[in-house]
Each structure stands twice: as structure tokens, then as C-alpha cells.
Amino acid sequence: CPHLNQAFRNEKTRDGVLKTYNMIRYIIEHSTFKNRYLLSMRCSECNEINCGSTFMCLQCGFCGCWNSQHFLAHSEKVGHIFGVNSSNELLFCFKCMDFVSGNEMLANSMLIKCWDDVSVKSLLPTARGRDGLCGLVNMGSTCFMSSIVQTLVHNPYVLKYSLDQYHAAHCTVQDSKSCFSCALDSVVTSFYGPSDDVTFSTQQRGFIDLLSCAWKIDKNLAGYSQQDAHEFWQFFLNQLHSDHTRISKNSPTKVGHCNCIAHSAFQGTLRSTIICADCHEGSNNTFDPMMDLSLEIKNKFNLVECLQSFHEGETLTDFNYKCSSCESVRNPIKQMNIAKLPPVMVLQLKRFEHLMSGTSVKLNDPVHFPAYLNMTPYCHQDSSSGMPVIIYELVAVISHEGSVNQGHYTSMCKIPGGQWFRFNDSMVVTISEEEVLKQQAYLLYYIVRQVG
Amino acid sequence: APTIESTSQSIYDNLLSTMIQDIVARSTTQAKTLRARYGDNST
Amino acid sequence: QLKGQIQQHLVESGNYELISNKLSQKLLQEGWTDQVKRLTSVEIDNNKNASFPEVLAKVEPKAIQLVSESTKQEIISQIQSYLSEIVET
């Protein structure tokens, strides 16, 4: 708008225009409904409310309507050419007969008046951030922990949570040796922080703190025996949740609804139904929270078969059942549906079988899993409305090689841009997606990618 | 002379035209601002 | 001026806000808002330099037509019932 640019050429006029414009925007944003309708949306000429858009004059107190062109008449009569639309705060030039657009000074005018304060309190983000690709030294059978840590610090939701510094801004402990979430933040800092003052050993600092935190909280995690990565995963989420509870005890969350990163990113809801074997009537619906899905893999060829058998459920034998509609007493089927899908879905392939004798054996059967997974078939479908297709994308795999006690965990993560990396303790290499899909997967991480 | 019907219709017309103009104002201004910032072929 | 007074009374009684909110909610629910946005985008794409009045001249008549009859009648009859209470004919 050449007319506004003209006004902005003189610094005094420019500041006057911006100040008045901000004042009018403040009035629009802070007026009660009644005042808005009776004052800023009512035409001073015809006294009508909402006679189309109403414009508030930048140079006097006049309000003019669009439909009866009363602001235009005002503009032609007294030469005031700028009006602020009282519905959307946009500035209209009645010389150009169009809204002013593309003027960054105007768009950020609220910032102008506090710019000095902002510039003093702002730090330029370091462009020297690292790429987050860093190995973790094996400190004695710690691969079951480092593989979990890698999947977490490369998970977009967890990474954003840490980089947003929510925990760092609220935690009263502020010590990565005594607070698990602070330790996670320090891992993220050493992985993604400025690279100039970081050496490989300082990059291990966060992980060492995280280990010592874990050992303090759960003695069983200490020592050199191989442990289950899935159990450490659950331990990790519990810890993030309890840290969140500790730091947000003042801000009550809705009962049964936790907004910590563990629950908001990974919690879904399972719905189980007892189905009559004869008339297929469903009853006894129960809903349970789920943080991951554990799937049987025996005699299964691929992930879809595992999910299918999970979904079809199991025949209940020890259950004195009588169908309420057909009175059948045949053994019913307990069917599992997903009532609510989480943003990040974790699937555990049950490879470790704990026998009655107390020993554990490992199932090495290959289970094929896709890079993209449609979860709609396993969700509870409300008969009336069709479910949209819900596509999940594979973003991390934790694989296990070897036997139960002499095995080794490695993790593979997909980073933004779609490239895959394999984290094998301190070694980090690129790996093709084709290779990833051949892994003997133990934990699979899928992230919601498309709905509908 | 205005009747209840004609006045009701007119109040309704006012409301609707304000809503339409609000949508058009926001969309046209946003489109132009984005074009000024990122050029013509931004998606 | 009479209309202005009637509107003022509607605003002060709080009914104007109810009517306005109800209309915008119904228009949103029936997809009218998205349709008008799409119509506007089409006009903008067809003529990148079109000014607000030019785009409005094309969009407004269609947008008025797009309001479902049930919504229109419901809102107008609600206004009428308020007016019947406050206007001595």
C-alpha cells in the first residue's frame, strides 16, 4: 500500500500509526461482546450493527459500515483513509480500496513496542547444533538401555518435549545425576547441542547420569546381567511420568488424563468384548489403557497376522458364561479392539517365552513387518460411521540377536528426511530401509502419519 | 413500514454478510501476505 | 434508526450474541464456512491480484445461496420470536 509506505517514511508518523493501530487492536481483543457490538461493530452514521464489516478510523473515533459505504463516505469527506476491520483487526486502505497486506512492520506491530525488551532478552539459536547421531559406549551389558535411549531421543514427540525444556523449566532438582528426566535432557543436549565444546566422552555424560539415576531407582538394573529392553522401556516411561507428576503437582490434570510426555505420546486405549460363540452378540465391554501391544509370534509369518490374532482374541474356557440374548452357554470369545490409537504405537514381539520350569527360551522366528501399517482393521469400528484409514509409519526398531542371556540389542531409527541409522552401542552407521525390514525385531515403533 | 418479518430478515442479512466479508478479508489478505513473503509458487 | 434501536436491545439482552454464535456454529457444522473459504481460494487463484471488493463481489452472492434453508429459517424465526417480545406492532 503506497499510502501506508508514505506514512511509514516519517518515523514519527510511522510510530503514531502503529501505536494507534495497536490500541485499536487491543480494544477489539479486550472488549466484551456487548461493547464490541454496540461500539466497534456499529456504524456511527446509520447506527446499524454488522451492516457488513465495520471499520474503526485510525485518525478519529468514527466507525463506518461497508454495506452502506459509510466509512468510504467518511474517508472521502475528511480524508481519513485507514480503517481497522472490527471483526479481524485487518487494516483497510480506502484509497487502494483493499486490505493492506505484506507489510511486515504492520504484521508484527505488536512486537514493535516491546522490541527493545525482546532483543535484550533474546539469544540467537546456535546454528552449530549437532545432528543427534551419537553412539553410547557399552558400560557392561547396557545395550538394553542404550537401545531404548536411542529410540527415545530420536522420537519426534520426545525430542520436541525435551527441546521445549518443559521439564528443565519446572524441575526443582535440576541435577542429571539425581533426576531421570534431567538426565534425559542432558543426553539430548549432548546429542543435539552446540558441537564446538563437545568431545566423545562428554557426550557420554548424559548416558552415565541416566544409568546411575536408573540404578539408584531400581537396584535390579545395576550389574552385568542382560536385561529385557521392553522392561527398561516401561521403567523409562514410568519414570518420565513420575517426574512429570512431581513437577506439576500444582497444575491439576483432569482425573484419569495425564498430559505427561509418556502418556500423551504413547498411551492408547484397548476395548475388550465378550462375544457369544453362537449369536456373536457382544457384552461386558471393558476399556483399559495401553502403553504398548505385546503380540504372540508363534507360527506367525508377519506382523499383520500377529495383530489379526490379537484382534480376534481368545476362546474363554474357565468362564461360566450364558449369552443374554440367545442363552447359549458355549465358551465365548474375548475380542480385543483398539478404542483409541496413540500418536506413537509400540509393538512388542513376544520372543522370550518363560516356561513353567522357570527357564526362558527365545523364539528366533523371523516376523516380517511393514514400513507403513494401516491400523484401521484393529480398531473398534462404530457401525454407523465408517472409520478413516489410519496409516502409521515405522520410525524405530529394536532388534535382539543371540540367546536369552547371551544376546545383544541394537536399535535402528529413522531421522527427519527419511534416512535410517543403526545404533550398535558406540557405533553409528547408515542402514537401508530394506535392511531394517529384515531385522529380527523385538520392539517396533510406529508413528501416526496419515488419517483419512 | 418495517414489519417484524422484514426487520428479522434484515438483521439476519447483516449477520451473514459480516461473516462472509470476514472470511473473504482474512483469506485474501493471508494469500497476499504469503505471496509477498514467499513468492508466487509457494504451496 | 428503528432497526439500530432493535439491534441495540437485542445486544443488551444478550440475545444478539446467542443468535450470532448459533448462526456461526450451524454454518460451521454444515460445512458452509469451508465452502466459502474454498470459493474464495478459487477466486484468488484465478486472479492473484484481485482486490477484496472484486473477490467479495464474486463470492458473496454464492455464499448467501449456500446457506441451507433450514438454517436460514431457524435463525430468522429465532430473531422474529425475540422481536415479537420487544416490538409493539
Coordinates of C-alpha atoms in Angstrom, one line a residue:
Chain A
C1 CA 0.0 0.0 0.0
P2 CA 1.9 3.1 -1.2
H3 CA -0.2 5.3 1.2
L4 CA 1.0 3.4 4.2
N5 CA 4.6 3.3 3.0
Q6 CA 4.3 7.0 2.6
A7 CA 3.2 7.3 6.2
F8 CA 6.0 5.0 7.3
R9 CA 8.7 7.1 5.6
N10 CA 8.4 9.5 8.5
E11 CA 9.4 7.7 11.7
K12 CA 7.2 9.9 13.9
T13 CA 4.2 9.3 11.7
R14 CA 5.0 5.6 11.5
D15 CA 5.2 5.2 15.3
G16 CA 1.9 7.2 15.6
V17 CA 0.1 4.9 13.1
L18 CA 1.5 1.7 14.8
K19 CA 0.6 3.0 18.2
T20 CA -3.0 3.8 17.2
Y21 CA -3.3 0.6 15.3
N22 CA -2.2 -1.4 18.3
M23 CA -4.5 0.5 20.6
I24 CA -7.5 -0.3 18.3
R25 CA -6.4 -4.0 18.1
Y26 CA -6.2 -4.0 21.9
I27 CA -9.7 -2.6 22.2
I28 CA -11.1 -5.2 19.7
E29 CA -9.4 -8.1 21.6
H30 CA -10.4 -7.0 25.1
S31 CA -13.9 -5.7 24.6
T32 CA -16.8 -7.6 25.9
F33 CA -19.3 -9.0 23.3
K34 CA -21.7 -6.2 24.1
N35 CA -19.2 -3.4 23.7
R36 CA -17.9 -4.9 20.5
Y37 CA -21.4 -5.0 19.0
L38 CA -22.6 -1.6 20.5
L39 CA -19.4 0.3 19.8
S40 CA -16.9 -1.2 17.4
M41 CA -19.4 -3.0 15.2
R42 CA -22.0 -0.3 15.0
C43 CA -21.9 2.3 12.3
S44 CA -21.7 5.9 13.6
E45 CA -23.7 7.1 10.5
C46 CA -26.6 4.7 10.2
N47 CA -26.4 3.2 13.7
E48 CA -26.7 -0.3 12.3
I49 CA -24.8 -3.2 13.8
N50 CA -23.0 -5.6 11.5
C51 CA -24.1 -3.7 8.3
G52 CA -21.4 -5.8 6.7
S53 CA -17.9 -5.2 8.1
T54 CA -17.4 -2.2 10.3
F55 CA -14.2 -0.2 10.2
M56 CA -12.7 1.9 13.0
C57 CA -11.0 5.0 11.8
L58 CA -7.3 5.2 12.5
Q59 CA -7.4 9.0 12.8
C60 CA -10.6 9.7 14.7
G61 CA -13.3 7.9 16.6
F62 CA -15.5 7.3 13.6
C63 CA -16.9 3.8 12.9
G64 CA -18.2 3.2 9.4
C65 CA -20.0 0.3 7.8
W66 CA -19.2 -1.4 4.5
N67 CA -22.6 -2.3 3.1
S68 CA -23.9 1.3 3.1
Q69 CA -20.4 2.6 2.3
H70 CA -20.4 5.0 5.3
F71 CA -16.7 4.6 6.0
L72 CA -16.0 5.3 2.3
A73 CA -18.1 8.5 2.6
H74 CA -16.2 9.4 5.8
S75 CA -12.9 8.8 4.1
E76 CA -13.9 11.0 1.1
K77 CA -15.3 13.7 3.3
V78 CA -12.5 14.2 5.8
G79 CA -9.6 12.4 4.1
H80 CA -9.0 9.7 6.7
I81 CA -8.1 6.7 4.5
F82 CA -7.3 3.9 7.0
G83 CA -9.9 1.8 8.8
V84 CA -9.4 -1.2 11.0
N85 CA -11.9 -4.1 10.5
S86 CA -13.5 -4.7 13.9
S87 CA -14.0 -8.4 13.1
N88 CA -10.5 -9.4 12.2
E89 CA -8.3 -6.3 13.0
L90 CA -7.1 -6.1 9.4
L91 CA -6.2 -2.7 8.1
F92 CA -8.1 -1.4 5.0
C93 CA -6.9 1.4 2.8
F94 CA -9.8 3.3 1.3
K95 CA -7.6 4.9 -1.3
C96 CA -6.4 1.5 -2.6
M97 CA -9.8 0.1 -1.8
D98 CA -8.1 -3.1 -0.5
F99 CA -6.7 -4.6 2.7
V100 CA -3.1 -3.8 3.5
S101 CA -1.1 -6.9 3.1
G102 CA 2.6 -7.9 3.0
N103 CA 3.7 -5.1 5.4
E104 CA 5.8 -7.0 7.9
M105 CA 6.2 -3.9 10.2
L106 CA 2.4 -3.8 10.4
A107 CA 2.0 -7.6 10.8
N108 CA 4.5 -7.6 13.7
S109 CA 3.4 -4.2 15.1
M110 CA 2.6 -5.7 18.5
L111 CA 6.3 -6.6 18.7
I112 CA 7.5 -3.1 17.8
K113 CA 6.6 -1.5 21.1
C114 CA 8.5 -4.2 23.1
W115 CA 11.2 -4.8 20.6
D116 CA 14.0 -3.4 22.7
D117 CA 13.0 -5.6 25.6
V118 CA 12.8 -8.7 23.3
S119 CA 16.1 -8.0 21.7
V120 CA 17.8 -7.7 25.1
K121 CA 16.3 -10.9 26.3
S122 CA 16.8 -13.0 23.1
L123 CA 19.6 -15.3 22.2
L124 CA 20.3 -16.2 18.7
P125 CA 19.7 -20.0 18.4
T126 CA 23.1 -21.7 17.9
A127 CA 23.3 -22.8 14.3
R128 CA 26.0 -25.1 15.5
G129 CA 23.6 -27.7 16.8
R130 CA 24.7 -31.3 16.3
D131 CA 22.7 -33.8 14.3
G132 CA 21.9 -36.1 17.2
L133 CA 23.8 -39.1 15.8
C134 CA 25.9 -40.3 18.6
G135 CA 26.9 -43.7 19.9
L136 CA 26.6 -44.8 23.5
V137 CA 29.5 -46.8 25.0
N138 CA 28.6 -50.2 26.4
M139 CA 29.3 -49.9 30.2
G140 CA 28.8 -53.7 30.8
S141 CA 25.6 -55.2 29.3
T142 CA 24.0 -51.8 29.0
C143 CA 22.9 -52.3 25.4
F144 CA 19.3 -53.0 26.5
M145 CA 19.3 -49.4 27.9
S146 CA 21.2 -47.6 25.2
S147 CA 18.9 -49.1 22.5
I148 CA 15.9 -47.7 24.4
V149 CA 17.6 -44.3 24.9
Q150 CA 18.4 -44.0 21.2
T151 CA 14.8 -44.7 20.2
L152 CA 13.6 -42.1 22.6
V153 CA 16.0 -39.3 21.7
H154 CA 15.2 -39.8 18.0
N155 CA 11.4 -39.9 18.6
P156 CA 10.0 -36.6 17.4
Y157 CA 7.5 -36.3 20.2
V158 CA 10.0 -37.0 23.0
L159 CA 12.7 -34.8 21.3
K160 CA 10.3 -31.9 21.0
Y161 CA 9.3 -32.3 24.6
S162 CA 12.9 -32.2 25.7
L163 CA 13.9 -29.3 23.4
D164 CA 10.9 -27.3 24.6
Q165 CA 12.6 -27.5 28.0
Y166 CA 9.3 -28.0 29.9
H167 CA 11.0 -30.2 32.5
A168 CA 14.1 -28.1 32.7
A169 CA 11.9 -25.0 33.4
H170 CA 9.9 -26.7 36.2
C171 CA 12.2 -29.2 37.9
T172 CA 13.3 -28.3 41.3
V173 CA 16.1 -31.0 41.4
Q174 CA 17.9 -29.7 38.3
D175 CA 20.5 -32.4 38.5
S176 CA 21.0 -35.1 35.9
K177 CA 22.6 -37.4 38.5
S178 CA 19.5 -37.4 40.7
C179 CA 16.6 -36.7 38.3
F180 CA 15.9 -39.1 35.5
S181 CA 14.2 -36.5 33.2
C182 CA 17.1 -34.1 33.8
A183 CA 19.4 -37.0 32.7
L184 CA 17.3 -37.5 29.5
D185 CA 17.6 -33.7 28.8
S186 CA 21.4 -33.9 29.3
V187 CA 21.5 -36.8 26.8
V188 CA 19.5 -34.7 24.3
T189 CA 21.8 -31.7 25.0
S190 CA 25.0 -33.7 24.3
F191 CA 23.4 -35.2 21.2
Y192 CA 21.9 -32.1 19.7
G193 CA 23.7 -29.2 21.4
P194 CA 26.5 -27.0 20.1
S195 CA 29.3 -29.1 18.8
D196 CA 32.3 -26.9 19.5
D197 CA 32.8 -27.8 23.1
V198 CA 31.8 -31.4 23.0
T199 CA 34.1 -34.5 22.9
F200 CA 33.0 -38.1 22.6
S201 CA 33.5 -38.6 26.4
T202 CA 31.5 -35.5 27.3
Q203 CA 28.8 -36.9 25.0
Q204 CA 28.6 -39.9 27.2
R205 CA 28.0 -37.8 30.3
G206 CA 24.2 -37.8 30.0
F207 CA 24.0 -41.5 29.5
I208 CA 26.2 -42.2 32.5
D209 CA 24.0 -39.9 34.6
L210 CA 21.0 -41.7 33.3
L211 CA 22.4 -45.1 34.2
S212 CA 23.3 -44.0 37.8
C213 CA 19.8 -42.5 38.1
A214 CA 18.3 -45.8 37.0
W215 CA 20.5 -47.8 39.3
K216 CA 19.5 -45.6 42.3
I217 CA 15.8 -46.0 41.5
D218 CA 15.9 -49.7 40.6
K219 CA 18.8 -51.8 42.0
N220 CA 17.9 -54.7 39.7
L221 CA 19.0 -52.6 36.7
A222 CA 22.6 -52.5 38.1
G223 CA 25.1 -55.3 37.5
Y224 CA 26.2 -57.0 34.4
S225 CA 23.4 -59.4 33.7
Q226 CA 21.5 -58.9 30.4
Q227 CA 18.0 -57.5 31.0
D228 CA 14.9 -57.1 28.9
A229 CA 14.7 -53.9 26.8
H230 CA 10.9 -54.0 27.0
E231 CA 11.0 -53.8 30.8
F232 CA 13.5 -51.0 30.7
W233 CA 11.2 -49.2 28.2
Q234 CA 8.3 -49.5 30.7
F235 CA 10.6 -48.4 33.5
F236 CA 11.7 -45.3 31.5
L237 CA 8.1 -44.3 30.8
N238 CA 7.1 -44.7 34.4
Q239 CA 10.0 -42.5 35.4
L240 CA 9.1 -39.8 33.0
H241 CA 5.5 -39.9 34.3
S242 CA 6.5 -39.7 37.9
D243 CA 8.9 -36.8 37.3
H244 CA 6.1 -35.0 35.5
T245 CA 3.8 -35.7 38.4
R246 CA 6.4 -34.3 40.8
I247 CA 7.0 -31.1 38.9
S248 CA 3.3 -30.4 38.0
K249 CA 1.7 -31.1 41.4
N250 CA 0.4 -27.6 41.3
S251 CA -1.4 -27.8 38.0
P252 CA -4.1 -30.5 38.4
T253 CA -4.8 -32.5 35.4
K254 CA -8.2 -34.0 34.6
V255 CA -8.8 -37.2 36.5
G256 CA -7.6 -40.2 34.5
H257 CA -6.0 -37.9 31.9
C258 CA -2.3 -37.3 32.3
N259 CA -0.6 -34.9 29.9
C260 CA 3.0 -36.1 30.6
I261 CA 5.1 -37.0 27.5
A262 CA 4.8 -40.7 28.3
H263 CA 1.0 -40.7 28.3
S264 CA 0.4 -38.1 25.7
A265 CA 2.7 -39.7 23.2
F266 CA 2.4 -43.5 23.9
Q267 CA -0.9 -44.2 25.7
G268 CA -3.8 -45.7 23.8
T269 CA -7.0 -47.5 25.0
L270 CA -7.9 -51.1 24.5
R271 CA -11.5 -52.3 24.4
S272 CA -12.3 -55.9 25.1
T273 CA -15.7 -57.5 24.4
I274 CA -17.1 -60.9 25.3
I275 CA -18.6 -62.3 22.0
C276 CA -21.1 -65.2 22.1
A277 CA -19.9 -68.1 20.0
D278 CA -23.4 -68.7 18.6
C279 CA -25.1 -65.4 18.0
H280 CA -22.0 -63.2 18.1
E281 CA -23.7 -60.8 20.4
G282 CA -21.1 -58.6 22.3
S283 CA -21.2 -57.9 26.0
N284 CA -19.1 -57.0 29.0
N285 CA -17.2 -54.2 27.2
T286 CA -14.2 -53.0 29.2
F287 CA -11.7 -50.3 28.4
D288 CA -8.1 -50.4 29.6
P289 CA -5.2 -48.0 29.0
M290 CA -2.3 -49.4 27.0
M291 CA 1.3 -48.1 26.6
D292 CA 2.3 -50.8 24.1
L293 CA 0.9 -54.0 22.5
S294 CA 2.5 -57.4 23.2
L295 CA 1.9 -59.8 20.3
E296 CA 2.3 -63.5 20.1
I297 CA 4.6 -64.5 17.2
K298 CA 4.4 -68.3 17.3
N299 CA 3.5 -69.7 13.9
K300 CA 3.0 -66.2 12.6
F301 CA 4.6 -65.1 9.4
N302 CA 4.2 -61.4 9.6
L303 CA 3.1 -58.5 11.8
V304 CA -0.4 -58.4 10.2
E305 CA -1.0 -62.0 11.3
C306 CA 0.2 -61.2 14.8
L307 CA -2.2 -58.2 15.0
Q308 CA -5.0 -60.2 13.5
S309 CA -4.7 -63.0 16.0
F310 CA -4.5 -60.4 18.8
H311 CA -7.6 -58.7 17.4
E312 CA -9.6 -62.0 17.0
G313 CA -9.0 -62.7 20.6
E314 CA -9.1 -66.0 22.5
T315 CA -11.8 -68.5 23.5
L316 CA -12.5 -68.3 27.2
T317 CA -12.8 -71.7 28.9
D318 CA -12.8 -71.0 32.6
F319 CA -15.8 -68.8 32.4
N320 CA -19.4 -69.7 33.4
Y321 CA -21.0 -67.8 30.6
K322 CA -24.6 -67.5 29.5
C323 CA -25.4 -65.3 26.5
S324 CA -28.0 -62.7 27.4
S325 CA -29.7 -62.8 24.0
C326 CA -29.6 -66.4 22.9
E327 CA -28.8 -68.0 26.3
S328 CA -26.0 -70.1 24.7
V329 CA -23.5 -71.4 27.3
R330 CA -20.8 -72.3 24.8
N331 CA -17.4 -70.9 25.6
P332 CA -17.4 -67.3 24.4
I333 CA -14.6 -65.4 22.7
K334 CA -12.8 -62.4 24.3
Q335 CA -12.2 -60.0 21.4
M336 CA -9.7 -57.1 21.6
N337 CA -10.2 -53.8 19.8
I338 CA -8.3 -50.6 19.9
A339 CA -10.6 -47.9 21.1
K340 CA -8.0 -45.1 21.0
L341 CA -4.8 -45.2 19.0
P342 CA -1.7 -43.4 20.5
P343 CA 0.4 -41.0 18.4
V344 CA 3.3 -43.4 18.8
M345 CA 2.5 -47.1 18.9
V346 CA 4.9 -49.5 20.4
L347 CA 4.6 -53.2 19.5
Q348 CA 6.5 -55.9 21.4
L349 CA 7.0 -59.2 19.5
K350 CA 7.0 -61.8 22.3
R351 CA 10.3 -63.5 21.6
F352 CA 11.0 -64.5 25.1
E353 CA 8.9 -67.4 26.4
H354 CA 9.1 -68.1 30.1
L355 CA 8.5 -71.8 30.6
M356 CA 6.9 -73.4 33.7
S357 CA 10.2 -74.8 34.6
G358 CA 11.4 -71.3 35.2
T359 CA 13.8 -71.3 32.3
S360 CA 13.3 -68.9 29.4
V361 CA 13.7 -69.7 25.7
K362 CA 13.9 -67.3 22.9
L363 CA 11.9 -67.5 19.6
N364 CA 14.1 -66.6 16.7
D365 CA 11.3 -66.9 14.1
P366 CA 11.5 -64.1 11.5
V367 CA 8.4 -61.9 11.6
H368 CA 8.1 -59.6 8.6
F369 CA 6.9 -56.1 9.4
P370 CA 6.0 -53.2 7.1
A371 CA 7.4 -49.7 6.8
Y372 CA 3.8 -48.4 6.8
L373 CA 0.9 -50.0 8.7
N374 CA -2.8 -49.5 8.4
M375 CA -4.3 -49.8 11.9
T376 CA -7.9 -49.3 11.0
P377 CA -8.8 -53.0 10.8
Y378 CA -7.8 -53.5 14.5
C379 CA -9.8 -50.5 15.8
H380 CA -13.3 -50.6 17.3
Q381 CA -15.5 -49.6 14.4
D382 CA -18.6 -47.8 15.3
S383 CA -21.0 -49.5 12.8
S384 CA -22.8 -46.3 11.8
S385 CA -19.9 -44.2 10.6
G386 CA -17.0 -45.7 8.6
M387 CA -13.6 -45.4 10.1
P388 CA -11.0 -43.4 8.1
V389 CA -7.8 -45.2 7.1
I390 CA -5.2 -44.6 9.8
I391 CA -1.6 -45.1 8.5
Y392 CA 1.3 -45.5 10.8
E393 CA 5.0 -45.1 9.8
L394 CA 7.8 -47.2 11.2
V395 CA 10.3 -44.9 12.9
A396 CA 12.4 -47.2 15.1
V397 CA 13.2 -50.9 15.5
I398 CA 15.0 -52.6 18.4
S399 CA 16.3 -56.0 17.4
H400 CA 17.8 -58.7 19.5
E401 CA 20.4 -61.2 18.4
G402 CA 21.6 -64.3 20.3
S403 CA 20.1 -66.2 23.2
V404 CA 18.1 -65.0 26.2
N405 CA 21.1 -64.5 28.5
Q406 CA 23.9 -64.0 25.9
G407 CA 22.1 -61.7 23.5
H408 CA 22.7 -58.2 22.2
Y409 CA 20.3 -55.4 21.5
T410 CA 20.8 -52.8 18.7
S411 CA 18.4 -50.1 17.6
M412 CA 17.6 -48.6 14.2
C413 CA 16.0 -45.1 13.9
K414 CA 14.6 -43.1 11.0
I415 CA 15.6 -39.5 11.3
P416 CA 13.8 -36.5 9.7
G417 CA 14.4 -36.7 5.9
G418 CA 13.8 -40.5 6.0
Q419 CA 17.3 -41.8 6.4
W420 CA 17.8 -44.8 8.7
F421 CA 20.7 -45.2 11.1
R422 CA 21.8 -48.3 13.1
F423 CA 23.0 -47.7 16.7
N424 CA 25.1 -50.6 18.0
D425 CA 26.5 -49.3 21.3
S426 CA 29.1 -46.7 20.4
M427 CA 29.0 -47.4 16.6
V428 CA 26.6 -45.5 14.4
V429 CA 26.2 -46.5 10.7
T430 CA 23.7 -45.7 8.0
I431 CA 21.4 -48.6 7.0
S432 CA 18.9 -49.0 4.2
E433 CA 15.2 -49.4 5.0
E434 CA 15.4 -52.7 3.2
E435 CA 18.0 -53.9 5.7
V436 CA 15.9 -52.6 8.6
L437 CA 12.9 -54.6 7.5
K438 CA 15.0 -57.8 7.6
Q439 CA 15.9 -57.4 11.3
Q440 CA 14.9 -59.8 13.9
A441 CA 12.7 -57.2 15.5
Y442 CA 11.8 -57.2 19.2
L443 CA 10.3 -53.8 19.6
L444 CA 8.7 -51.8 16.8
Y445 CA 7.9 -48.1 17.0
Y446 CA 5.2 -46.7 14.6
I447 CA 4.2 -43.1 14.5
V448 CA 0.8 -41.9 13.1
R449 CA 1.4 -40.5 9.7
Q450 CA -1.9 -40.1 8.0
V451 CA -5.6 -40.2 8.9
G452 CA -8.2 -40.4 6.2
Chain B
A1 CA -43.3 0.4 7.1
P2 CA -40.9 -2.2 8.5
T3 CA -42.5 -5.4 9.8
I4 CA -41.1 -7.9 12.2
E5 CA -40.5 -10.3 9.3
S6 CA -38.6 -7.7 7.2
T7 CA -36.6 -6.5 10.2
S8 CA -35.7 -10.1 11.2
Q9 CA -34.6 -10.8 7.6
S10 CA -32.6 -7.7 7.5
I11 CA -30.8 -8.5 10.8
Y12 CA -30.1 -12.0 9.5
D13 CA -28.7 -10.5 6.3
N14 CA -26.4 -8.2 8.3
L15 CA -25.0 -11.0 10.3
L16 CA -24.4 -13.2 7.3
S17 CA -22.8 -10.5 5.2
T18 CA -20.4 -9.7 8.1
M19 CA -19.4 -13.4 8.3
I20 CA -18.9 -13.7 4.6
Q21 CA -16.8 -10.5 4.5
D22 CA -14.7 -11.6 7.4
I23 CA -13.8 -14.9 5.7
V24 CA -13.0 -13.2 2.4
A25 CA -11.0 -10.5 4.1
R26 CA -8.9 -13.0 6.0
S27 CA -8.3 -15.3 3.0
T28 CA -7.4 -12.6 0.5
T29 CA -5.1 -10.8 3.0
Q30 CA -3.4 -14.0 4.0
A31 CA -2.9 -15.1 0.4
K32 CA -1.3 -11.7 -0.4
T33 CA 0.9 -11.7 2.7
L34 CA 2.2 -15.2 2.0
R35 CA 2.9 -14.3 -1.7
A36 CA 4.7 -11.2 -0.6
R37 CA 6.8 -13.3 1.8
Y38 CA 7.5 -16.5 -0.2
G39 CA 6.8 -15.6 -3.8
D40 CA 4.2 -16.8 -6.3
N41 CA 4.7 -20.5 -6.4
S42 CA 4.7 -21.3 -2.6
T43 CA 2.5 -24.2 -1.7
Chain C
Q1 CA -32.7 4.1 13.1
L2 CA -35.5 1.8 14.3
K3 CA -33.5 -1.2 13.2
G4 CA -30.5 0.1 15.1
Q5 CA -32.5 0.5 18.2
I6 CA -33.9 -3.0 17.9
Q7 CA -30.4 -4.4 17.4
Q8 CA -29.2 -2.4 20.4
H9 CA -31.9 -4.0 22.5
L10 CA -31.0 -7.5 21.2
V11 CA -27.4 -6.9 22.1
E12 CA -28.2 -5.6 25.6
S13 CA -30.5 -8.5 26.3
G14 CA -27.6 -10.9 25.3
N15 CA -29.8 -12.5 22.5
Y16 CA -27.8 -11.0 19.7
E17 CA -24.7 -12.9 20.8
L18 CA -26.8 -16.1 21.1
I19 CA -28.1 -15.6 17.6
S20 CA -24.7 -14.7 16.2
N21 CA -23.0 -17.7 17.9
K22 CA -25.7 -20.1 16.8
L23 CA -25.6 -19.0 13.2
S24 CA -21.8 -19.3 13.0
Q25 CA -21.9 -22.7 14.7
K26 CA -24.5 -24.0 12.4
L27 CA -22.7 -22.7 9.3
L28 CA -19.5 -24.3 10.6
Q29 CA -21.3 -27.7 11.2
E30 CA -22.9 -27.8 7.8
G31 CA -19.6 -27.1 6.1
W32 CA -20.6 -23.7 4.8
T33 CA -17.6 -22.0 6.2
D34 CA -15.2 -24.4 4.5
Q35 CA -17.2 -24.0 1.2
V36 CA -16.9 -20.2 1.4
K37 CA -13.1 -20.5 2.1
R38 CA -12.8 -22.8 -0.9
L39 CA -14.8 -20.4 -3.1
T40 CA -12.5 -17.5 -2.0
S41 CA -9.4 -19.5 -2.7
V42 CA -10.6 -20.4 -6.2
E43 CA -11.2 -16.7 -6.9
I44 CA -7.8 -15.8 -5.5
D45 CA -6.1 -18.5 -7.6
N46 CA -8.0 -17.4 -10.7
N47 CA -6.9 -13.8 -10.2
K48 CA -3.9 -13.3 -7.9
N49 CA -4.2 -9.6 -7.8
A50 CA -7.9 -9.4 -7.2
S51 CA -8.8 -6.9 -4.5
F52 CA -11.1 -7.6 -1.6
P53 CA -14.1 -5.9 -3.3
E54 CA -13.5 -7.8 -6.5
V55 CA -13.3 -11.2 -4.7
L56 CA -16.2 -10.3 -2.5
A57 CA -18.4 -9.4 -5.4
K58 CA -17.9 -12.9 -6.8
V59 CA -18.1 -14.8 -3.5
E60 CA -20.8 -13.1 -1.5
P61 CA -23.8 -13.9 -3.7
K62 CA -22.8 -17.6 -3.9
A63 CA -22.1 -17.7 -0.2
I64 CA -25.6 -16.4 0.6
Q65 CA -27.1 -19.0 -1.6
L66 CA -25.1 -21.8 0.0
V67 CA -26.7 -21.3 3.4
S68 CA -29.1 -24.2 4.0
E69 CA -32.8 -23.2 4.1
S70 CA -33.3 -24.9 7.4
T71 CA -30.5 -22.9 9.0
K72 CA -31.8 -19.6 7.5
Q73 CA -35.4 -20.2 8.6
E74 CA -34.3 -21.3 12.1
I75 CA -32.3 -18.2 12.7
I76 CA -34.8 -15.8 11.2
S77 CA -37.6 -17.3 13.2
Q78 CA -35.5 -17.1 16.3
I79 CA -34.9 -13.4 15.6
Q80 CA -38.7 -13.0 14.9
S81 CA -39.6 -14.5 18.3
Y82 CA -37.2 -12.1 20.1
L83 CA -38.7 -9.2 18.1
S84 CA -42.2 -10.2 18.9
E85 CA -41.4 -9.9 22.6
I86 CA -39.9 -6.4 22.3
V87 CA -41.7 -4.7 19.4
E88 CA -45.2 -3.3 19.7
T89 CA -46.5 -3.6 16.2

